[in-house]
Tab-separated table of N, CA and C in Angstrom:
chain	number	residue	atom	x	y	z
A	284	MET	N	155.968	170.697	119.165
A	284	MET	CA	154.976	171.518	119.817
A	284	MET	C	155.676	172.390	120.856
A	285	GLN	N	155.241	173.633	120.949
A	285	GLN	CA	155.772	174.576	121.922
A	285	GLN	C	154.663	174.988	122.884
A	286	VAL	N	155.046	175.627	123.988
A	286	VAL	CA	154.058	176.084	124.962
A	286	VAL	C	153.096	177.066	124.304
A	287	SER	N	153.592	177.916	123.402
A	287	SER	CA	152.701	178.864	122.713
A	287	SER	C	151.654	178.120	121.883
A	288	ASP	N	152.024	176.979	121.292
A	288	ASP	CA	151.055	176.157	120.553
A	288	ASP	C	149.992	175.599	121.499
A	289	LEU	N	150.423	175.233	122.692
A	289	LEU	CA	149.505	174.706	123.699
A	289	LEU	C	148.500	175.779	124.110
A	290	LYS	N	148.972	177.000	124.279
A	290	LYS	CA	148.078	178.112	124.637
A	290	LYS	C	147.079	178.372	123.512
A	291	HIS	N	147.559	178.340	122.266
A	291	HIS	CA	146.678	178.549	121.112
A	291	HIS	C	145.624	177.436	121.041
A	292	THR	N	146.052	176.193	121.244
A	292	THR	CA	145.120	175.060	121.228
A	292	THR	C	144.065	175.216	122.314
A	293	ASN	N	144.479	175.655	123.500
A	293	ASN	CA	143.540	175.846	124.605
A	293	ASN	C	142.482	176.884	124.232
A	294	THR	N	142.908	177.987	123.620
A	294	THR	CA	141.976	179.036	123.191
A	294	THR	C	141.037	178.510	122.112
A	295	HIS	N	141.594	177.770	121.159
A	295	HIS	CA	140.803	177.208	120.062
A	295	HIS	C	139.746	176.229	120.597
A	296	LEU	N	140.157	175.334	121.492
A	296	LEU	CA	139.208	174.365	122.053
A	296	LEU	C	138.151	175.054	122.910
A	297	ALA	N	138.517	176.143	123.560
A	297	ALA	CA	137.538	176.891	124.365
A	297	ALA	C	136.398	177.375	123.483
A	298	SER	N	136.739	177.869	122.289
A	298	SER	CA	135.692	178.362	121.388
A	298	SER	C	134.852	177.217	120.822
A	299	ILE	N	135.463	176.081	120.576
A	299	ILE	CA	134.739	174.933	120.026
A	299	ILE	C	133.842	174.279	121.079
A	300	LEU	N	134.383	174.080	122.288
A	300	LEU	CA	133.679	173.326	123.326
A	300	LEU	C	132.809	174.188	124.231
A	301	GLY	N	133.006	175.506	124.181
A	301	GLY	CA	132.249	176.380	125.069
A	301	GLY	C	132.674	176.252	126.524
A	302	ILE	N	133.933	175.922	126.737
A	302	ILE	CA	134.509	175.794	128.082
A	302	ILE	C	135.589	176.861	128.200
A	303	ASP	N	135.542	177.640	129.285
A	303	ASP	CA	136.484	178.754	129.429
A	303	ASP	C	137.944	178.345	129.315
A	304	ASP	N	138.356	177.319	130.021
A	304	ASP	CA	139.761	176.907	130.056
A	304	ASP	C	139.832	175.384	129.950
A	305	PRO	N	139.788	174.852	128.724
A	305	PRO	CA	139.724	173.397	128.558
A	305	PRO	C	140.845	172.623	129.253
A	306	LEU	N	142.081	173.109	129.175
A	306	LEU	CA	143.174	172.361	129.794
A	306	LEU	C	143.037	172.284	131.310
A	307	ASP	N	142.366	173.264	131.880
A	307	ASP	CA	142.098	173.256	133.317
A	307	ASP	C	141.281	172.022	133.707
A	308	GLU	N	140.442	171.550	132.801
A	308	GLU	CA	139.603	170.375	133.061
A	308	GLU	C	140.423	169.101	133.257
A	309	ILE	N	141.654	169.086	132.742
A	309	ILE	CA	142.506	167.904	132.927
A	309	ILE	C	143.727	168.236	133.791
A	310	GLY	N	143.612	169.280	134.607
A	310	GLY	CA	144.646	169.578	135.594
A	310	GLY	C	145.864	170.302	135.091
A	311	ILE	N	145.740	171.020	133.965
A	311	ILE	CA	146.866	171.792	133.438
A	311	ILE	C	146.466	173.262	133.436
A	312	HIS	N	147.065	174.034	134.338
A	312	HIS	CA	146.807	175.469	134.425
A	312	HIS	C	148.003	176.183	133.801
A	313	LEU	N	147.843	176.626	132.552
A	313	LEU	CA	148.940	177.314	131.878
A	313	LEU	C	149.174	178.653	132.542
A	314	SER	N	150.434	179.016	132.666
A	314	SER	CA	150.761	180.286	133.295
A	314	SER	C	152.106	180.763	132.794
A	315	SER	N	152.210	182.070	132.590
A	315	SER	CA	153.495	182.622	132.186
A	315	SER	C	154.307	183.043	133.403
A	316	VAL	N	153.670	183.158	134.563
A	316	VAL	CA	154.371	183.576	135.777
A	316	VAL	C	154.224	182.486	136.832
A	317	GLN	N	155.292	181.799	137.102
A	317	GLN	CA	155.314	180.774	138.149
A	317	GLN	C	156.630	180.906	138.899
A	318	GLU	N	156.549	181.052	140.179
A	318	GLU	CA	157.753	181.067	140.997
A	318	GLU	C	158.200	179.627	141.217
A	319	PRO	N	159.454	179.334	140.910
A	319	PRO	CA	159.915	177.972	141.167
A	319	PRO	C	160.069	177.724	142.670
A	320	TYR	N	159.903	176.489	143.059
A	320	TYR	CA	160.135	176.039	144.433
A	320	TYR	C	161.580	175.550	144.520
A	321	PRO	N	162.116	175.377	145.726
A	321	PRO	CA	163.460	174.792	145.836
A	321	PRO	C	163.558	173.423	145.149
A	322	ALA	N	162.459	172.693	145.055
A	322	ALA	CA	162.464	171.375	144.403
A	322	ALA	C	162.516	171.472	142.875
A	323	THR	N	162.281	172.669	142.327
A	323	THR	CA	162.294	172.856	140.871
A	323	THR	C	163.729	172.789	140.359
A	324	PRO	N	164.009	171.944	139.358
A	324	PRO	CA	165.366	171.911	138.804
A	324	PRO	C	165.779	173.296	138.293
A	325	ARG	N	167.046	173.632	138.514
A	325	ARG	CA	167.554	174.936	138.057
A	325	ARG	C	167.592	175.022	136.534
A	326	ASN	N	167.751	173.902	135.862
A	326	ASN	CA	167.817	173.898	134.403
A	326	ASN	C	166.452	173.572	133.788
A	327	ALA	N	165.427	174.261	134.305
A	327	ALA	CA	164.062	174.021	133.829
A	327	ALA	C	163.267	175.315	133.870
A	328	THR	N	162.218	175.364	133.048
A	328	THR	CA	161.313	176.510	133.000
A	328	THR	C	159.904	176.043	133.323
A	329	VAL	N	159.285	176.698	134.300
A	329	VAL	CA	157.910	176.378	134.681
A	329	VAL	C	156.965	176.893	133.594
A	330	PHE	N	156.021	176.056	133.158
A	330	PHE	CA	155.040	176.510	132.166
A	330	PHE	C	153.593	176.269	132.594
A	331	ALA	N	153.390	175.459	133.633
A	331	ALA	CA	152.020	175.167	134.073
A	331	ALA	C	152.047	174.632	135.499
A	332	SER	N	150.855	174.608	136.098
A	332	SER	CA	150.709	174.012	137.427
A	332	SER	C	149.460	173.142	137.431
A	333	SER	N	149.340	172.332	138.473
A	333	SER	CA	148.131	171.517	138.617
A	333	SER	C	147.076	172.260	139.422
A	334	GLY	N	147.508	173.285	140.148
A	334	GLY	CA	146.594	174.037	140.998
A	334	GLY	C	146.439	173.435	142.385
A	335	VAL	N	147.226	172.400	142.696
A	335	VAL	CA	147.115	171.716	143.988
A	335	VAL	C	148.508	171.525	144.601
A	336	ASP	N	148.674	171.902	145.845
A	336	ASP	CA	149.893	171.640	146.626
A	336	ASP	C	151.195	172.069	145.948
A	337	GLY	N	151.148	173.085	145.125
A	337	GLY	CA	152.363	173.573	144.484
A	337	GLY	C	152.865	172.715	143.341
A	338	VAL	N	152.124	171.672	142.966
A	338	VAL	CA	152.548	170.800	141.861
A	338	VAL	C	152.601	171.637	140.588
A	339	HIS	N	153.739	171.547	139.895
A	339	HIS	CA	153.896	172.313	138.663
A	339	HIS	C	154.681	171.505	137.635
A	340	TYR	N	154.610	171.967	136.397
A	340	TYR	CA	155.215	171.271	135.266
A	340	TYR	C	156.279	172.162	134.655
A	341	VAL	N	157.426	171.552	134.367
A	341	VAL	CA	158.553	172.304	133.823
A	341	VAL	C	159.096	171.613	132.581
A	342	LEU	N	159.700	172.422	131.724
A	342	LEU	CA	160.444	171.904	130.577
A	342	LEU	C	161.905	171.826	131.006
A	343	LEU	N	162.499	170.648	130.911
A	343	LEU	CA	163.883	170.433	131.314
A	343	LEU	C	164.804	170.813	130.161
A	344	HIS	N	165.679	171.777	130.391
A	344	HIS	CA	166.601	172.232	129.348
A	344	HIS	C	167.771	171.256	129.234
A	345	LEU	N	167.916	170.681	128.052
A	345	LEU	CA	169.023	169.783	127.759
A	345	LEU	C	169.752	170.328	126.543
A	346	PRO	N	171.087	170.375	126.579
A	346	PRO	CA	171.828	171.026	125.493
A	346	PRO	C	171.599	170.418	124.113
A	347	GLU	N	171.309	169.136	124.051
A	347	GLU	CA	171.146	168.487	122.745
A	347	GLU	C	169.720	168.556	122.204
A	348	ARG	N	168.814	169.189	122.940
A	348	ARG	CA	167.411	169.235	122.511
A	348	ARG	C	166.922	170.666	122.349
A	349	ARG	N	166.035	170.833	121.366
A	349	ARG	CA	165.343	172.115	121.219
A	349	ARG	C	164.295	172.197	122.324
A	350	VAL	N	163.899	173.409	122.676
A	350	VAL	CA	162.923	173.607	123.754
A	350	VAL	C	161.646	172.830	123.477
A	351	GLU	N	161.168	172.827	122.241
A	351	GLU	CA	159.911	172.135	121.933
A	351	GLU	C	160.017	170.615	122.072
A	352	ASP	N	161.233	170.110	122.176
A	352	ASP	CA	161.446	168.674	122.368
A	352	ASP	C	161.893	168.336	123.790
A	353	ALA	N	161.801	169.305	124.696
A	353	ALA	CA	162.286	169.115	126.067
A	353	ALA	C	161.391	168.158	126.850
A	354	PRO	N	161.999	167.340	127.709
A	354	PRO	CA	161.203	166.492	128.599
A	354	PRO	C	160.382	167.353	129.562
A	355	VAL	N	159.223	166.845	129.948
A	355	VAL	CA	158.351	167.546	130.893
A	355	VAL	C	158.453	166.838	132.241
A	356	ILE	N	158.763	167.635	133.257
A	356	ILE	CA	158.916	167.119	134.613
A	356	ILE	C	157.773	167.637	135.471
A	357	GLU	N	157.149	166.745	136.233
A	357	GLU	CA	156.147	167.127	137.220
A	357	GLU	C	156.882	167.270	138.550
A	358	VAL	N	156.811	168.480	139.121
A	358	VAL	CA	157.475	168.752	140.394
A	358	VAL	C	156.402	168.842	141.476
A	359	SER	N	156.525	167.987	142.477
A	359	SER	CA	155.592	167.953	143.613
A	359	SER	C	156.372	168.371	144.856
A	360	PRO	N	156.456	169.684	145.124
A	360	PRO	CA	157.348	170.167	146.181
A	360	PRO	C	157.024	169.667	147.580
A	361	MET	N	155.822	169.184	147.817
A	361	MET	CA	155.447	168.703	149.150
A	361	MET	C	155.818	167.234	149.365
A	362	ASP	N	156.266	166.550	148.309
A	362	ASP	CA	156.590	165.126	148.400
A	362	ASP	C	158.091	164.913	148.556
A	363	ALA	N	158.476	163.856	149.259
A	363	ALA	CA	159.892	163.520	149.408
A	363	ALA	C	160.499	163.162	148.050
A	364	ASP	N	159.739	162.445	147.239
A	364	ASP	CA	160.161	162.065	145.887
A	364	ASP	C	159.510	163.071	144.942
A	365	ALA	N	160.118	164.255	144.837
A	365	ALA	CA	159.437	165.424	144.279
A	365	ALA	C	159.402	165.533	142.757
A	366	ARG	N	160.241	164.816	142.034
A	366	ARG	CA	160.339	165.041	140.593
A	366	ARG	C	160.113	163.750	139.808
A	367	HIS	N	159.205	163.835	138.823
A	367	HIS	CA	158.896	162.695	137.954
A	367	HIS	C	158.754	163.206	136.527
A	368	CYS	N	159.297	162.470	135.588
A	368	CYS	CA	159.127	162.834	134.183
A	368	CYS	C	157.755	162.329	133.727
A	369	VAL	N	156.988	163.226	133.119
A	369	VAL	CA	155.638	162.873	132.661
A	369	VAL	C	155.496	163.076	131.151
A	370	GLY	N	156.592	162.924	130.449
A	370	GLY	CA	156.570	163.004	128.996
A	370	GLY	C	157.941	163.377	128.473
A	371	ASP	N	158.331	162.757	127.380
A	371	ASP	CA	159.631	163.066	126.783
A	371	ASP	C	159.584	164.367	125.994
A	372	ASN	N	158.366	164.893	125.798
A	372	ASN	CA	158.143	166.184	125.137
A	372	ASN	C	156.702	166.599	125.442
A	373	LEU	N	156.304	167.784	124.982
A	373	LEU	CA	154.952	168.273	125.280
A	373	LEU	C	153.865	167.368	124.709
A	374	HIS	N	154.089	166.824	123.529
A	374	HIS	CA	153.100	165.948	122.898
A	374	HIS	C	152.835	164.725	123.777
A	375	GLU	N	153.905	164.066	124.205
A	375	GLU	CA	153.732	162.888	125.056
A	375	GLU	C	153.151	163.282	126.416
A	376	PHE	N	153.534	164.436	126.942
A	376	PHE	CA	152.965	164.943	128.198
A	376	PHE	C	151.446	165.043	128.089
A	377	LEU	N	150.951	165.590	126.993
A	377	LEU	CA	149.500	165.710	126.811
A	377	LEU	C	148.840	164.341	126.694
A	378	GLU	N	149.488	163.411	125.999
A	378	GLU	CA	148.943	162.048	125.914
A	378	GLU	C	148.806	161.440	127.306
A	379	ILE	N	149.843	161.596	128.112
A	379	ILE	CA	149.844	161.011	129.455
A	379	ILE	C	148.839	161.707	130.359
A	380	MET	N	148.748	163.028	130.291
A	380	MET	CA	147.788	163.751	131.133
A	380	MET	C	146.350	163.387	130.757
A	381	CYS	N	146.081	163.250	129.470
A	381	CYS	CA	144.738	162.825	129.046
A	381	CYS	C	144.429	161.438	129.597
A	382	GLN	N	145.384	160.531	129.497
A	382	GLN	CA	145.181	159.163	129.984
A	382	GLN	C	144.953	159.146	131.493
A	383	ARG	N	145.780	159.879	132.234
A	383	ARG	CA	145.640	159.924	133.696
A	383	ARG	C	144.246	160.405	134.101
A	384	HIS	N	143.795	161.476	133.461
A	384	HIS	CA	142.502	162.036	133.848
A	384	HIS	C	141.336	161.168	133.389
A	385	GLU	N	141.480	160.538	132.256
A	385	GLU	CA	140.443	159.610	131.809
A	385	GLU	C	140.326	158.443	132.802
A	386	GLU	N	141.458	157.911	133.236
A	386	GLU	CA	141.443	156.823	134.221
A	386	GLU	C	140.835	157.297	135.536
A	387	PHE	N	141.180	158.501	135.965
A	387	PHE	CA	140.634	159.048	137.205
A	387	PHE	C	139.113	159.152	137.124
A	388	ILE	N	138.617	159.666	136.022
A	388	ILE	CA	137.171	159.836	135.848
A	388	ILE	C	136.461	158.488	135.886
A	389	HIS	N	137.031	157.504	135.221
A	389	HIS	CA	136.390	156.191	135.161
A	389	HIS	C	136.496	155.410	136.472
A	390	HIS	N	137.395	155.811	137.362
A	390	HIS	CA	137.574	155.091	138.627
A	390	HIS	C	137.004	155.832	139.830
A	391	THR	N	136.356	156.951	139.611
A	391	THR	CA	135.728	157.678	140.715
A	391	THR	C	134.250	157.840	140.413
A	392	SER	N	133.493	158.007	141.440
A	392	SER	CA	132.054	158.201	141.234
A	392	SER	C	131.778	159.672	140.979
A	393	PRO	N	130.671	159.993	140.313
A	393	PRO	CA	130.324	161.397	140.081
A	393	PRO	C	130.208	162.195	141.376
A	394	ARG	N	129.897	161.514	142.491
A	394	ARG	CA	129.776	162.230	143.770
A	394	ARG	C	131.108	162.778	144.249
A	395	SER	N	132.229	162.187	143.807
A	395	SER	CA	133.530	162.671	144.265
A	395	SER	C	134.115	163.732	143.333
A	396	THR	N	133.394	164.084	142.298
A	396	THR	CA	133.864	165.103	141.367
A	396	THR	C	133.794	166.474	142.029
A	397	PRO	N	134.881	167.256	141.964
A	397	PRO	CA	134.855	168.586	142.575
A	397	PRO	C	133.770	169.458	141.948
A	398	PRO	N	133.173	170.367	142.729
A	398	PRO	CA	132.146	171.262	142.182
A	398	PRO	C	132.694	172.053	140.998
A	399	GLY	N	131.889	172.175	139.961
A	399	GLY	CA	132.284	172.949	138.784
A	399	GLY	C	133.122	172.188	137.779
A	400	ALA	N	133.548	170.978	138.084
A	400	ALA	CA	134.371	170.196	137.158
A	400	ALA	C	133.625	168.911	136.825
A	401	GLU	N	132.664	169.020	135.947
A	401	GLU	CA	131.851	167.864	135.562
A	401	GLU	C	132.690	166.890	134.740
A	402	PRO	N	132.596	165.594	135.027
A	402	PRO	CA	133.380	164.619	134.278
A	402	PRO	C	133.160	164.696	132.775
A	403	HIS	N	131.929	164.982	132.365
A	403	HIS	CA	131.682	165.014	130.921
A	403	HIS	C	132.491	166.117	130.252
A	404	ASP	N	132.733	167.236	130.928
A	404	ASP	CA	133.561	168.296	130.349
A	404	ASP	C	134.990	167.812	130.147
A	405	ALA	N	135.548	167.138	131.149
A	405	ALA	CA	136.909	166.628	131.027
A	405	ALA	C	136.996	165.595	129.903
A	406	LEU	N	136.007	164.722	129.799
A	406	LEU	CA	136.023	163.724	128.728
A	406	LEU	C	135.895	164.380	127.357
A	407	ARG	N	135.106	165.438	127.263
A	407	ARG	CA	135.002	166.182	125.996
A	407	ARG	C	136.340	166.829	125.643
A	408	VAL	N	137.018	167.378	126.642
A	408	VAL	CA	138.330	167.994	126.406
A	408	VAL	C	139.331	166.937	125.956
A	409	ILE	N	139.345	165.798	126.625
A	409	ILE	CA	140.268	164.719	126.254
A	409	ILE	C	140.018	164.275	124.816
A	410	ALA	N	138.767	164.076	124.454
A	410	ALA	CA	138.438	163.666	123.078
A	410	ALA	C	138.875	164.727	122.075
A	411	ALA	N	138.626	165.993	122.392
A	411	ALA	CA	139.004	167.079	121.478
A	411	ALA	C	140.520	167.187	121.348
A	412	LEU	N	141.240	167.086	122.458
A	412	LEU	CA	142.707	167.133	122.396
A	412	LEU	C	143.250	165.981	121.562
A	413	ARG	N	142.712	164.792	121.778
A	413	ARG	CA	143.192	163.634	121.013
A	413	ARG	C	142.936	163.813	119.523
A	414	THR	N	141.801	164.385	119.180
A	414	THR	CA	141.475	164.600	117.768
A	414	THR	C	142.335	165.705	117.161
A	415	HIS	N	142.367	166.866	117.808
A	415	HIS	CA	143.042	168.038	117.241
A	415	HIS	C	144.560	167.923	117.238
A	416	LEU	N	145.122	167.198	118.199
A	416	LEU	CA	146.580	167.103	118.293
A	416	LEU	C	147.106	165.712	117.969
A	417	ASN	N	146.211	164.835	117.516
A	417	ASN	CA	146.599	163.475	117.157
A	417	ASN	C	147.302	162.776	118.329
A	418	LEU	N	146.664	162.837	119.495
A	418	LEU	CA	147.207	162.207	120.695
A	418	LEU	C	146.706	160.773	120.796
A	419	ALA	N	147.597	159.892	121.156
A	419	ALA	CA	147.236	158.481	121.318
A	419	ALA	C	146.922	158.177	122.780
A	420	PRO	N	146.033	157.220	123.040
A	420	PRO	CA	145.844	156.757	124.417
A	420	PRO	C	147.167	156.172	124.936
A	421	ARG	N	147.434	156.321	126.224
A	421	ARG	CA	148.689	155.840	126.809
A	421	ARG	C	148.438	154.958	128.025
A	422	PRO	N	147.837	153.773	127.829
A	422	PRO	CA	147.602	152.897	128.979
A	422	PRO	C	148.905	152.455	129.654
A	423	ASP	N	150.032	152.607	128.961
A	423	ASP	CA	151.348	152.230	129.488
A	423	ASP	C	152.039	153.375	130.216
A	424	HIS	N	151.301	154.415	130.599
A	424	HIS	CA	151.954	155.632	131.083
A	424	HIS	C	152.776	155.442	132.356
A	425	GLU	N	152.377	154.572	133.266
A	425	GLU	CA	153.141	154.426	134.516
A	425	GLU	C	154.545	153.869	134.281
A	426	PRO	N	154.713	152.736	133.584
A	426	PRO	CA	156.086	152.274	133.340
A	426	PRO	C	156.868	153.235	132.443
A	427	ARG	N	156.176	153.886	131.519
A	427	ARG	CA	156.852	154.853	130.650
A	427	ARG	C	157.402	156.017	131.471
A	428	CYS	N	156.610	156.551	132.388
A	428	CYS	CA	157.063	157.669	133.228
A	428	CYS	C	158.223	157.247	134.124
A	429	LYS	N	158.178	156.027	134.655
A	429	LYS	CA	159.287	155.534	135.485
A	429	LYS	C	160.572	155.449	134.672
A	430	ALA	N	160.478	154.951	133.445
A	430	ALA	CA	161.663	154.846	132.588
A	430	ALA	C	162.203	156.229	132.235
A	431	LEU	N	161.304	157.159	131.915
A	431	LEU	CA	161.740	158.521	131.584
A	431	LEU	C	162.365	159.212	132.794
A	432	THR	N	161.804	158.991	133.972
A	432	THR	CA	162.366	159.585	135.189
A	432	THR	C	163.775	159.049	135.427
A	433	ALA	N	163.966	157.751	135.274
A	433	ALA	CA	165.296	157.157	135.446
A	433	ALA	C	166.288	157.745	134.446
A	434	LEU	N	165.825	158.030	133.248
A	434	LEU	CA	166.681	158.597	132.211
A	434	LEU	C	167.030	160.059	132.491
A	435	HIS	N	166.040	160.856	132.889
A	435	HIS	CA	166.247	162.303	132.988
A	435	HIS	C	166.585	162.824	134.380
A	436	LEU	N	166.277	162.094	135.443
A	436	LEU	CA	166.570	162.571	136.798
A	436	LEU	C	168.049	162.918	136.991
A	437	PRO	N	168.986	162.100	136.497
A	437	PRO	CA	170.397	162.448	136.681
A	437	PRO	C	170.808	163.741	135.961
A	438	ARG	N	170.019	164.189	135.014
A	438	ARG	CA	170.359	165.385	134.233
A	438	ARG	C	169.758	166.657	134.818
A	439	MET	N	168.942	166.514	135.860
A	439	MET	CA	168.339	167.685	136.494
A	439	MET	C	169.352	168.332	137.429
A	440	GLN	N	169.475	169.645	137.315
A	440	GLN	CA	170.350	170.401	138.212
A	440	GLN	C	169.504	170.814	139.413
A	441	LEU	N	169.746	170.144	140.535
A	441	LEU	CA	168.915	170.339	141.716
A	441	LEU	C	169.554	171.320	142.691
A	442	ASN	N	168.705	172.017	143.411
A	442	ASN	CA	169.173	172.923	144.455
A	442	ASN	C	169.637	172.098	145.647
A	443	PRO	N	170.661	172.584	146.368
A	443	PRO	CA	171.082	171.859	147.572
A	443	PRO	C	169.951	171.826	148.590
A	444	GLU	N	169.815	170.732	149.300
A	444	GLU	CA	168.706	170.584	150.256
A	444	GLU	C	169.029	171.185	151.585
């Protein structure tokens, strides 16, 4: 899967679900223009943001991997521990993001839902993504992300602090 496939899927799901930007419902704001922060690895390309506190998602360029198989790193520039791997590729990234948001929805009350982001819309998007892209639930996402971070963090080319 490539970022262009993700954009196409987002457009396709928008027409099916009647939601302007389905991926936005699960915290993925696709963008072709993102300025990297100093915390962004130099050997990475920004492809999306969360829309909060500068958190953004990058594809980590590794010489032995094609771009579509690149690990996805979540960069949180406001945090001391700023970089975490959230998928070994885009497919796994989507599985993990769906799982995270599903857990968030089930653990918060409807009163804490931000205006304009109804939980049922996010759950509809998660179900549609899982169906259309054959995404599996990832209840193991926390230990998986820790293992991936340990594997890929040493390969990130970081800016001097």
